[in-house]
XYZ file of C-alpha atoms in Angstrom:
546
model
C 59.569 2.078 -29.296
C 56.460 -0.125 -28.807
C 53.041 0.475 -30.493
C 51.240 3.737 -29.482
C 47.989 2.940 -27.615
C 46.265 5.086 -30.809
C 47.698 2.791 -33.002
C 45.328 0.063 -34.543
C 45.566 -3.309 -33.138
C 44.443 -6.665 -33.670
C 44.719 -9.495 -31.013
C 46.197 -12.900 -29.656
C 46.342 -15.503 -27.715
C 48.766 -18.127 -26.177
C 48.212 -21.372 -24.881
C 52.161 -22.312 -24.641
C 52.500 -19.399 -22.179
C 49.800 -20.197 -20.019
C 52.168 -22.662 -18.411
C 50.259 -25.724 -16.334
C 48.624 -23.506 -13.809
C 46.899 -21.419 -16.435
C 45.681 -24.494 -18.277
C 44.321 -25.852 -14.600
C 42.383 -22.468 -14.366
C 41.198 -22.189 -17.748
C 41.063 -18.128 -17.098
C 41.809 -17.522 -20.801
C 38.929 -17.743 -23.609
C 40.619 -19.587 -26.790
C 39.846 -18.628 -30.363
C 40.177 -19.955 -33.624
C 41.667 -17.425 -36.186
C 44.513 -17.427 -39.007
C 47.403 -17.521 -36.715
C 51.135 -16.375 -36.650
C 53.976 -17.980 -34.130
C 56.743 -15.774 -33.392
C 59.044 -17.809 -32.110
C 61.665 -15.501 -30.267
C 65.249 -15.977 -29.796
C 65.991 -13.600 -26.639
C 65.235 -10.487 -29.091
C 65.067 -7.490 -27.323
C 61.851 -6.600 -29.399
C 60.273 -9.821 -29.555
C 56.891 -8.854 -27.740
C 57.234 -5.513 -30.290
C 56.976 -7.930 -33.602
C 53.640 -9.992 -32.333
C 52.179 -6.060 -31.500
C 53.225 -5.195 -34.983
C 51.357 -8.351 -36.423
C 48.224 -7.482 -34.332
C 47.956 -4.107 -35.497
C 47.098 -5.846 -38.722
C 44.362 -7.531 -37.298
C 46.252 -10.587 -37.500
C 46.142 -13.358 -34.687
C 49.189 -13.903 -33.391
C 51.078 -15.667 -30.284
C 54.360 -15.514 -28.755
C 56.510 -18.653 -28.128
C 60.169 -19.319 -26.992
C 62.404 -20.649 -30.238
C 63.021 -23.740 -28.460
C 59.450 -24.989 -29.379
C 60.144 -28.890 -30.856
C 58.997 -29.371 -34.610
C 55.485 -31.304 -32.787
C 54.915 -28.325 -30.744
C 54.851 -25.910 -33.786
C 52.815 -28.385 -35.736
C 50.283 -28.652 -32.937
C 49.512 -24.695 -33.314
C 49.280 -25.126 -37.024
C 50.277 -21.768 -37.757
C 49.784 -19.989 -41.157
C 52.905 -18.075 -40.831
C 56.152 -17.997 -38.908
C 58.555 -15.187 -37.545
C 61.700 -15.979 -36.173
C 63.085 -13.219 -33.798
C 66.865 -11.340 -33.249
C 68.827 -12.315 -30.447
C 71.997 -11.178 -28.966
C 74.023 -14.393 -30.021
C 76.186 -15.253 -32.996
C 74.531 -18.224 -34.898
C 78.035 -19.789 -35.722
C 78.873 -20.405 -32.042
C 78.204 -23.791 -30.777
C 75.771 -22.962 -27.777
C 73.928 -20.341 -29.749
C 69.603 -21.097 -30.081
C 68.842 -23.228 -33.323
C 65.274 -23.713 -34.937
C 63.457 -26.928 -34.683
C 64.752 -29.464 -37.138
C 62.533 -29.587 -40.526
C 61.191 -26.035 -39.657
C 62.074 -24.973 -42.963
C 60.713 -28.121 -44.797
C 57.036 -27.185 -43.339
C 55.963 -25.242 -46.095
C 54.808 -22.621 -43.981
C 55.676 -18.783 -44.966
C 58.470 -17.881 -42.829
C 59.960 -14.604 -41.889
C 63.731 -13.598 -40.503
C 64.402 -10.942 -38.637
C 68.073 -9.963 -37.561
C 69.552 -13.498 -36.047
C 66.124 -14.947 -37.852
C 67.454 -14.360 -40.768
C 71.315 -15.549 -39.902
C 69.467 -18.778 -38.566
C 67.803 -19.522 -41.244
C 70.071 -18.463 -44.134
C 73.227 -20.621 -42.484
C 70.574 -24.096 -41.575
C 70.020 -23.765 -45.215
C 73.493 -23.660 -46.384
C 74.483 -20.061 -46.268
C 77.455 -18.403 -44.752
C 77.352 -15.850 -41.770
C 80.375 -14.152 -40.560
C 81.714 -11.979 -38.010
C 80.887 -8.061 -39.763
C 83.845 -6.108 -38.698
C 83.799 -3.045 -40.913
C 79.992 -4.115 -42.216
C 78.555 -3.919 -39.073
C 75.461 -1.380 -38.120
C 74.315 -0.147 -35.016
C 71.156 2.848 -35.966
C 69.950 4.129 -39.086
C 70.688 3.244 -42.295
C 68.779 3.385 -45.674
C 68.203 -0.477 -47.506
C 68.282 -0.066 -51.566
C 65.140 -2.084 -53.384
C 66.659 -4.315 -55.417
C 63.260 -6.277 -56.270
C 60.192 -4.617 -54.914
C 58.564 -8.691 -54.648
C 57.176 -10.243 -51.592
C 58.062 -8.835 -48.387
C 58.888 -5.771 -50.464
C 55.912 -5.691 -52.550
C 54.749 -2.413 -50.961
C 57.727 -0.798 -52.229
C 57.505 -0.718 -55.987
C 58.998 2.617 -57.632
C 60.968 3.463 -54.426
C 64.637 2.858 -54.976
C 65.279 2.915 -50.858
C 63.554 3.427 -47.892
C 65.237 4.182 -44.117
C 65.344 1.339 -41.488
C 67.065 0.811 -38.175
C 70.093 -1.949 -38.062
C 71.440 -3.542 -35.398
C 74.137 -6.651 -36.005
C 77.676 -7.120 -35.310
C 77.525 -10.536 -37.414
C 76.042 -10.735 -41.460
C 75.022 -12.519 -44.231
C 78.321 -13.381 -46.506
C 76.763 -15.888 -48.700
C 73.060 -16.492 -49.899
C 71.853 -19.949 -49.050
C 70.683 -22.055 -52.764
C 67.344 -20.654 -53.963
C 67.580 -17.256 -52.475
C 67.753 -14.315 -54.221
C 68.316 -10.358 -52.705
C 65.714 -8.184 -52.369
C 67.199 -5.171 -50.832
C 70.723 -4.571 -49.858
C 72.213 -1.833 -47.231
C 76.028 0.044 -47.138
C 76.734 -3.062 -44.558
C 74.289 -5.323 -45.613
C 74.581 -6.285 -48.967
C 71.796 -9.103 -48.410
C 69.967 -6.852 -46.373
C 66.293 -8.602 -47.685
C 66.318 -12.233 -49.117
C 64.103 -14.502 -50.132
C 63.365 -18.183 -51.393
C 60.054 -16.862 -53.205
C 59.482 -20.703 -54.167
C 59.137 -21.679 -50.398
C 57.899 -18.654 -49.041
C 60.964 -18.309 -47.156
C 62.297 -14.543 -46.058
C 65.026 -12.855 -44.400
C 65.846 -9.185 -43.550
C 68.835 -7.655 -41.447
C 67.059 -4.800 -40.185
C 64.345 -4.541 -37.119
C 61.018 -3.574 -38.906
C 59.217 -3.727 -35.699
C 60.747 -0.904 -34.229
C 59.199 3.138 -34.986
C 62.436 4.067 -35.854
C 62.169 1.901 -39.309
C 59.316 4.024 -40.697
C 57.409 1.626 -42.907
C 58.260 -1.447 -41.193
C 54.377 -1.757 -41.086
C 54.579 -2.394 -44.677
C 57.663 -4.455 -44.728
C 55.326 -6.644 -42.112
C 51.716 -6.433 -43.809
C 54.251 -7.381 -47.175
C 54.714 -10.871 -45.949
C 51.139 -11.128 -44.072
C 48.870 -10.327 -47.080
C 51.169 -10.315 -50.271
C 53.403 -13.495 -49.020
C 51.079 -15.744 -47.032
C 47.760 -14.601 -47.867
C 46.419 -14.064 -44.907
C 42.929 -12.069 -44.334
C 43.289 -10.258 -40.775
C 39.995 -11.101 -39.061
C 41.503 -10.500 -36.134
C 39.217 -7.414 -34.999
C 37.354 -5.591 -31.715
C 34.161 -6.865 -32.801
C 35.132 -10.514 -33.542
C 36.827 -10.512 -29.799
C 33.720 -9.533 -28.035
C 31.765 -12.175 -29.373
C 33.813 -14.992 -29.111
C 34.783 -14.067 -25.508
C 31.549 -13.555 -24.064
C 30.366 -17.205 -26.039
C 33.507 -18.435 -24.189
C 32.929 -17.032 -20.708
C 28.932 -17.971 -20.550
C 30.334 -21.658 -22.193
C 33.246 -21.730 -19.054
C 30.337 -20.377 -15.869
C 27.684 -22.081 -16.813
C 23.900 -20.842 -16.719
C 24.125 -20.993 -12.435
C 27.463 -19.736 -11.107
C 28.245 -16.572 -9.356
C 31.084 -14.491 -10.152
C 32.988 -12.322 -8.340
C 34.861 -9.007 -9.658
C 37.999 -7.431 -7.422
C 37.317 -3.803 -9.000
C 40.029 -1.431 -9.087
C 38.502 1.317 -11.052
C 41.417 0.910 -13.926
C 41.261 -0.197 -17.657
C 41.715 -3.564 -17.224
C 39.218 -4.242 -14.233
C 36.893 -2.343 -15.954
C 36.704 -3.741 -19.028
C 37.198 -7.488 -17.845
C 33.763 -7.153 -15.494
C 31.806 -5.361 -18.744
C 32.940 -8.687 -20.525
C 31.897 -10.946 -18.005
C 28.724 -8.742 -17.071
C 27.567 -8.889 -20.499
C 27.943 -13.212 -20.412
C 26.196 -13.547 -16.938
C 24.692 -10.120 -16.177
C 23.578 -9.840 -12.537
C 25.158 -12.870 -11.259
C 28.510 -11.298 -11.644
C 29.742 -8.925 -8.050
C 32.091 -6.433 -8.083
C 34.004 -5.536 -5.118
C 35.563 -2.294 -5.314
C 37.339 -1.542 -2.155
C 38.502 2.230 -0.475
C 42.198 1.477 0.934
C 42.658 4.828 1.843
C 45.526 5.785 -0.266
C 43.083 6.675 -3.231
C 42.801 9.541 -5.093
C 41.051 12.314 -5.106
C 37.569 11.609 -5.721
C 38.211 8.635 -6.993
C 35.293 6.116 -5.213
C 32.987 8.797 -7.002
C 34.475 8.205 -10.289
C 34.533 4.786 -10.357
C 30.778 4.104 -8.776
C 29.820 6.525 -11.603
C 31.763 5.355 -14.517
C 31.074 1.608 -13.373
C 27.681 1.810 -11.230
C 25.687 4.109 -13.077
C 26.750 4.446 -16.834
C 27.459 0.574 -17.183
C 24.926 -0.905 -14.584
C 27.709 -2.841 -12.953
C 26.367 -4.529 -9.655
C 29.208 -3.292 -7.279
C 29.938 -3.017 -3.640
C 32.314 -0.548 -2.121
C 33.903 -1.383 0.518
C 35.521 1.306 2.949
C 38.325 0.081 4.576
C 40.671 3.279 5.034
C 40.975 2.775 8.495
C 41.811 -0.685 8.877
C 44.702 0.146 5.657
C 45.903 3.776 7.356
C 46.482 1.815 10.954
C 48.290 -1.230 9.439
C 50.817 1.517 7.691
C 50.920 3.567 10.680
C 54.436 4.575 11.240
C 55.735 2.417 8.388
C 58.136 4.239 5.619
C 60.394 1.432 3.730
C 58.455 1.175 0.607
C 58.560 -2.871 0.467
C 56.848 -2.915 3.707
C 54.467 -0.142 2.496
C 53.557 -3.017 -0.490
C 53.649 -5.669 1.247
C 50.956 -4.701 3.886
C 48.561 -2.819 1.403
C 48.419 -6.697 -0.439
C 48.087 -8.599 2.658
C 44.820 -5.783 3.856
C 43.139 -6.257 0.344
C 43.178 -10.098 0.911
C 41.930 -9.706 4.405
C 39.358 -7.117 2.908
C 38.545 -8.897 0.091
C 38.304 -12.458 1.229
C 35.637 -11.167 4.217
C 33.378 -9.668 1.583
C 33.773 -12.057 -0.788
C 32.862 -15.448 1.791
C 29.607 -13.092 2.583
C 28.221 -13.895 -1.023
C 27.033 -17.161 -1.159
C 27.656 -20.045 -3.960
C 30.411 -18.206 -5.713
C 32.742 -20.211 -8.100
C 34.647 -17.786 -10.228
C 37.281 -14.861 -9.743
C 37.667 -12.360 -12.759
C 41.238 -10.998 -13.195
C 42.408 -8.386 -15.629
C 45.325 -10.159 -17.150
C 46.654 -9.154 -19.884
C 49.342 -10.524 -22.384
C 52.129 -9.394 -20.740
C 51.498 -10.565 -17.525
C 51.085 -14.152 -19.260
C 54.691 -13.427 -20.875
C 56.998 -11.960 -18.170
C 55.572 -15.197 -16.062
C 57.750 -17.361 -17.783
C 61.292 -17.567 -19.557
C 60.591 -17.471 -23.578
C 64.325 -16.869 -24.089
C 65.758 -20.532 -23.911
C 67.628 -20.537 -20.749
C 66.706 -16.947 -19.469
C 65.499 -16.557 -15.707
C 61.877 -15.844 -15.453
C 61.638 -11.934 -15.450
C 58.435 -11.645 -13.291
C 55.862 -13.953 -11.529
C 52.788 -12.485 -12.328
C 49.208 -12.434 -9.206
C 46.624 -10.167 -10.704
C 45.017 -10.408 -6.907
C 47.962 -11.893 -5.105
C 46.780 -15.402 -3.411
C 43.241 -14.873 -4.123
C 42.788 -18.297 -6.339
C 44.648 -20.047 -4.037
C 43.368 -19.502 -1.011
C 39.700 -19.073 -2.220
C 39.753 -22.037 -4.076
C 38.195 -20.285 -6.958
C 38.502 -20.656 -10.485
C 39.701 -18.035 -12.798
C 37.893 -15.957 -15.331
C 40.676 -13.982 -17.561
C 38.941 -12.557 -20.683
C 41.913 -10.280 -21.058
C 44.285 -12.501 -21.040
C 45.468 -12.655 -24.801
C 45.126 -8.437 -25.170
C 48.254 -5.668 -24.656
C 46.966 -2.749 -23.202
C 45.909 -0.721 -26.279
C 44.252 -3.472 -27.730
C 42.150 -3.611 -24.036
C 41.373 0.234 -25.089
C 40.316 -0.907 -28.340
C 37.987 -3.731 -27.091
C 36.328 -0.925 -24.073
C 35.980 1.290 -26.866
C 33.666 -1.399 -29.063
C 32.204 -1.897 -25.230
C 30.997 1.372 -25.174
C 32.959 2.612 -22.224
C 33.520 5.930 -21.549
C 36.795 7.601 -23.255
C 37.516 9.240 -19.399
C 37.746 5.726 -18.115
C 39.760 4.058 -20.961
C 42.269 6.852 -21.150
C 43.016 7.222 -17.480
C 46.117 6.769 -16.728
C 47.940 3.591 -14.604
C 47.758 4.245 -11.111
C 49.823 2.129 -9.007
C 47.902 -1.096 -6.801
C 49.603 0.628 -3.885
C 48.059 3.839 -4.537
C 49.373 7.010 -3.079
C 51.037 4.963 -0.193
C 54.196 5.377 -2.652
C 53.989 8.505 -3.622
C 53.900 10.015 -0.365
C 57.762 9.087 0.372
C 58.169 8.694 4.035
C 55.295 7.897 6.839
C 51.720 7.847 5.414
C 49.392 9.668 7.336
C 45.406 10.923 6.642
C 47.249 14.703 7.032
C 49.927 14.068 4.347
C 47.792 12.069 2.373
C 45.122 15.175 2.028
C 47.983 17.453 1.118
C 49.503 14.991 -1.436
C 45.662 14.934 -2.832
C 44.913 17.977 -3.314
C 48.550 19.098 -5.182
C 48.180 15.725 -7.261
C 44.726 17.065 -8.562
C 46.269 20.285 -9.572
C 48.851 18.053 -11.614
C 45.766 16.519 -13.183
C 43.421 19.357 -14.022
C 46.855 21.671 -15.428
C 47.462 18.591 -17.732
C 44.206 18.352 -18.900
C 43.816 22.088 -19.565
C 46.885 21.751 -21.869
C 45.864 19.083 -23.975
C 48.452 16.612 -22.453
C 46.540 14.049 -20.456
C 46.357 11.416 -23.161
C 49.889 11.893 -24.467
C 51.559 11.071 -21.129
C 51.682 7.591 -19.815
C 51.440 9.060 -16.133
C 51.697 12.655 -14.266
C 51.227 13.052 -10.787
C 52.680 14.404 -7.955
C 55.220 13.242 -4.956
C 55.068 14.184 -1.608
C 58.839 14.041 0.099
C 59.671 14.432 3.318
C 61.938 17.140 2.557
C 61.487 20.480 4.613
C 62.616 23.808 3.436
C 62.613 27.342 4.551
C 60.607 29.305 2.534
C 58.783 32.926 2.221
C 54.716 33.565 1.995
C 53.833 36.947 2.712
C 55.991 38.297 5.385
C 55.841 34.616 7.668
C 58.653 32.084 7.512
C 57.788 28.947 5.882
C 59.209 25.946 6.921
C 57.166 23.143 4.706
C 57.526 20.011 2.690
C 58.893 19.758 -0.858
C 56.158 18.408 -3.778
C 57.901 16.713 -7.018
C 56.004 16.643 -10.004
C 56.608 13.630 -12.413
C 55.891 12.897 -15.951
C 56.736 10.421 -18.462
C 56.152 9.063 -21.625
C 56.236 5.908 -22.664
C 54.064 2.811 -24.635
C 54.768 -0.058 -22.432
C 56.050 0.893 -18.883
C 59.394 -0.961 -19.704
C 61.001 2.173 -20.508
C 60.351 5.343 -20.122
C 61.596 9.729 -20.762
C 60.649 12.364 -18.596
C 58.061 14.649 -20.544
C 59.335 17.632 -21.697
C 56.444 20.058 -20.618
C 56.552 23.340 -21.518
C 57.798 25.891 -18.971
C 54.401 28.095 -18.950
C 52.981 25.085 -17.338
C 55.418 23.849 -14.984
C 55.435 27.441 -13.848
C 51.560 27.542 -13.412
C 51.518 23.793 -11.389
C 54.337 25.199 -9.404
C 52.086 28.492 -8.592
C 48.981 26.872 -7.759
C 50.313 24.016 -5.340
C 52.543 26.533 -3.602
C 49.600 29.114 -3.459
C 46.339 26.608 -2.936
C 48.005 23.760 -0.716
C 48.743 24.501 2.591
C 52.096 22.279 4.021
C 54.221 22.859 0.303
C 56.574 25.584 -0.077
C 58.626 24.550 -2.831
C 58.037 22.332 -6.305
C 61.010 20.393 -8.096
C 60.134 19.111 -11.398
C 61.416 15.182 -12.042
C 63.590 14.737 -15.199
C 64.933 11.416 -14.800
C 64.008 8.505 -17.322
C 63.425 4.991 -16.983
C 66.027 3.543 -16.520
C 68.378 4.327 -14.334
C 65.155 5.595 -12.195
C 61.697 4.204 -12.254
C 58.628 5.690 -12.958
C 57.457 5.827 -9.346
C 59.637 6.875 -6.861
C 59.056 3.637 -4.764
């Protein structure tokens, strides 16, 4: 239910998440903009509400809720959003806002336990809902089309998507309702006065229709704010920041993977310090098909990008020879591209910087944001590379979510082949050809994965999909070509949708073309005799199969 990658975005940065490490670096480029704090209470949809923001062309940031009253002062934000959260905001141990939040004079908006937080710190009442409580759609009445609401004069309701066990029993002095639901009778509130708001409902979500407007509402209408948050204004700034962090001397060094985000972090950086920047693109051997041509002409020849390629398919095909647990697969394929890179990159001389394609979520999932909460991921762009090179970090992605990266390649120029491509995995087809990985399975895995490719294009799919591909299992079957006995391995086509990777559905693709990808890999690839068509989602399953 995140933002589509067509969708319009704007962008953001955050300091608090950078965490000591990242301030050491100094990988990410600051910027001084208009700029909105959501400060999330272990929302399930927190990341969701900052995307909304951006696609506003508003700079925002994501911080935990725990942020002290100094901390939140120090960012001197023009507006505030307070995320949901799973807990009950009567409960002792349940997360509580910063002490004189409310007294800032800052516009501030509630959403879910936001608004429970705020209305009972300012003397409201929130209760258990029994009977009022709403799980899924429901429609909120417009009492007052004001404010938040403004976008909504003449409508007498409009559909959103609820989610609370608790609600609002009593309106806190000051606030008056703006909208009410069947279960929510203060389903939007506000303190007009103080620029204070409160809603019950998610309007992040896609399943609340015109929570766009229910957010640009308190943006524009309640806090004024101008959204210069753009492509254009990202560029400019980044590349001034990048030439002002090298210098007018230092080297730079690219590791190139051919993908979105490598691709548009070296254009960045190439356009600060032009030929002084390397890229190092290296052939692991579980590539696919074609795909060193692609890149050297996407990246070598349309942008001028200085780049050596590096074939190391060999020294990556022996390491995993014989080797079928797909940690191990991982593990190895990281510890060659070190080796690989680290040689070729001690061969260029006087070289002080690494570029990384970070993005945004990388910078999140690297640290807990939800008070107490485990950290969910710790993130190495090239794992050990800054450490063990002792070089320091160029990140010019670092404050982008992936469509917003698209956004910023298209204002580059880049080509909409590369931009749109879709993920490919660091480990390449090494886990996607389930069992032992050898040169002859890889070829057949190759040449049935193109197929996938070419029949998805031809359909009009490509771009719609976040990934489709093809498996190769070590499954054998008997099977019938001609009049011969077949006895060959099974190919599994997958394909998903999804904004964000976090979740995803298995695409429901029409039967014509299954039935034409299942004809041609059978027919044109010699070593498959039988096609099974993936329709698990994400979760229970993943999107790759290891």
């Amino acid at each position: 239910m995140s933002a589509s990658p067509q969708t319009p975005g704007g962008f953001a940065a955050s300091e608090r998440f950078r965490g000591a490490a990242g301030r050491a670096r100094g990988g990410a480029i600051m910027t001084a903009h208009q700029r909105v704090i959501v400060l999330d209470f272990g929302a399930q949809y927190s990341q969701l509400i900052a995307r909304r923001v951006r696609e506003q062309n508003v700079y925002c940031e994501l911080h935990p809720g725990t942020l002290s009253l100094a901390e939140i002062k120090a960012l001197q934000p023009a507006a505030i959003i307070l995320s949901g959260g799973p807990a009950s905001v009567y409960e002792a141990d349940s997360p509580k806002s910063a002490p004189g939040l409310f007294e800032l004079g800052v516009p501030i908006l509630g959403i879910c336990y936001g608004q429970q937080l705020m209305a009972q710190e300012l003397g409201g009442r929130v209760e258990p809902g029994g009977s009022g409580r709403e799980y899924g759609h429901a429609a909120v009445s417009v009492v007052s089309p004001v404010g938040i609401l403004a976008r909504f004069a003449g409508e007498a309701s409009f559909p959103v998507w609820m989610s609370h066990g608790d609600r609002l029993t009593s309106l806190p002095p000051g606030f008056e309702v703006l909208g009410k639901s069947d279960g929510a009778p203060f389903a939007a509130i506000a303190d007009r006065s103080r620029r204070l708001y409160g809603i019950q409902f998610h309007p992040e979500v896609s399943h609340t229709p015109r929570g766009r407007d229910v957010i640009a509402g308190f943006l524009f209408e309640v806090a004024g704010l101008t959204g210069d948050w753009t492509p254009a204004r990202f560029i400019e700034e980044t590349i001034a920041g990048i030439q002002q962090r090298v210098g007018p001397d230092a080297k730079v060094i690219c590791a190139l993977s051919g993908g979105v985000d490598s691709s548009v972090a070296a254009e960045l950086v190439h356009r600060a310090v032009g030929d002084r920047l390397t890229c190092i693109f290296v052939d692991n051997g579980v590539l696919r098909d074609q795909e060193v041509h692609e890149v050297e002409t996407n990246l070598r020849a349309k942008l001028g990008l200085r780049i050596i390629t590096v074939d190391a398919r060999q020294q990556f095909l022996t390491a995993l020879a014989g080797v079928t647990d797909p940690e191990r697969k991982r593990k190895i394929i990281g510890h060659q591209f070190i080796e690989v890179f680290d040689a070729h990159a001690r061969d260029l001389r006087d070289v002080s910087f690494l570029v990384q394609g970070t993005l945004y979520p990388d910078v999140i999932e690297s640290v807990a944001v939800k008070g107490q909460s485990v950290v969910i991921k710790t993130h190495h762009n090239v794992g050990g590379l800054p450490e063990r090179m002792k070089l320091k970090l160029v990140e010019p992605l670092r404050e982008l979510f992936k469509d917003e990266v698209r956004r910023v390649g298209e204002s580059l120029g880049l080509s909409r082949d590369l931009l749109w491509r879709q993920p490919f995995p660091g480990p390449g087809l090494a886990i996607r050809c389930l069992g032992e990985v050898t040169e002859e399975r890889l070829a057949v895995l190759r040449k049935a994965d193109r197929i996938v490719t070419e029949e998805i294009r031809a359909a009009g799919l490509y771009e719609e999909l976040w990934q489709s591909f093809a498996v190769l299992l070590p499954v054998r079957s008997v099977g019938v070509m001609g009049d011969n006995r077949s006895y060959q391995e099974t190919c599994a086509i997958r394909a998903v949708t999804s904004h964000d990777a976090m979740t995803a559905d298995w695409a429901r693709l029409p039967y014509e073309l299954l039935a034409r990808m299942s004809s041609r890999i059978t027919n044109e690839v010699h070593g498959i005799n039988r096609v099974v068509y993936d329709v698990s989602s994400k979760p229970p399953a993943t999107i790759e199969w290891e």
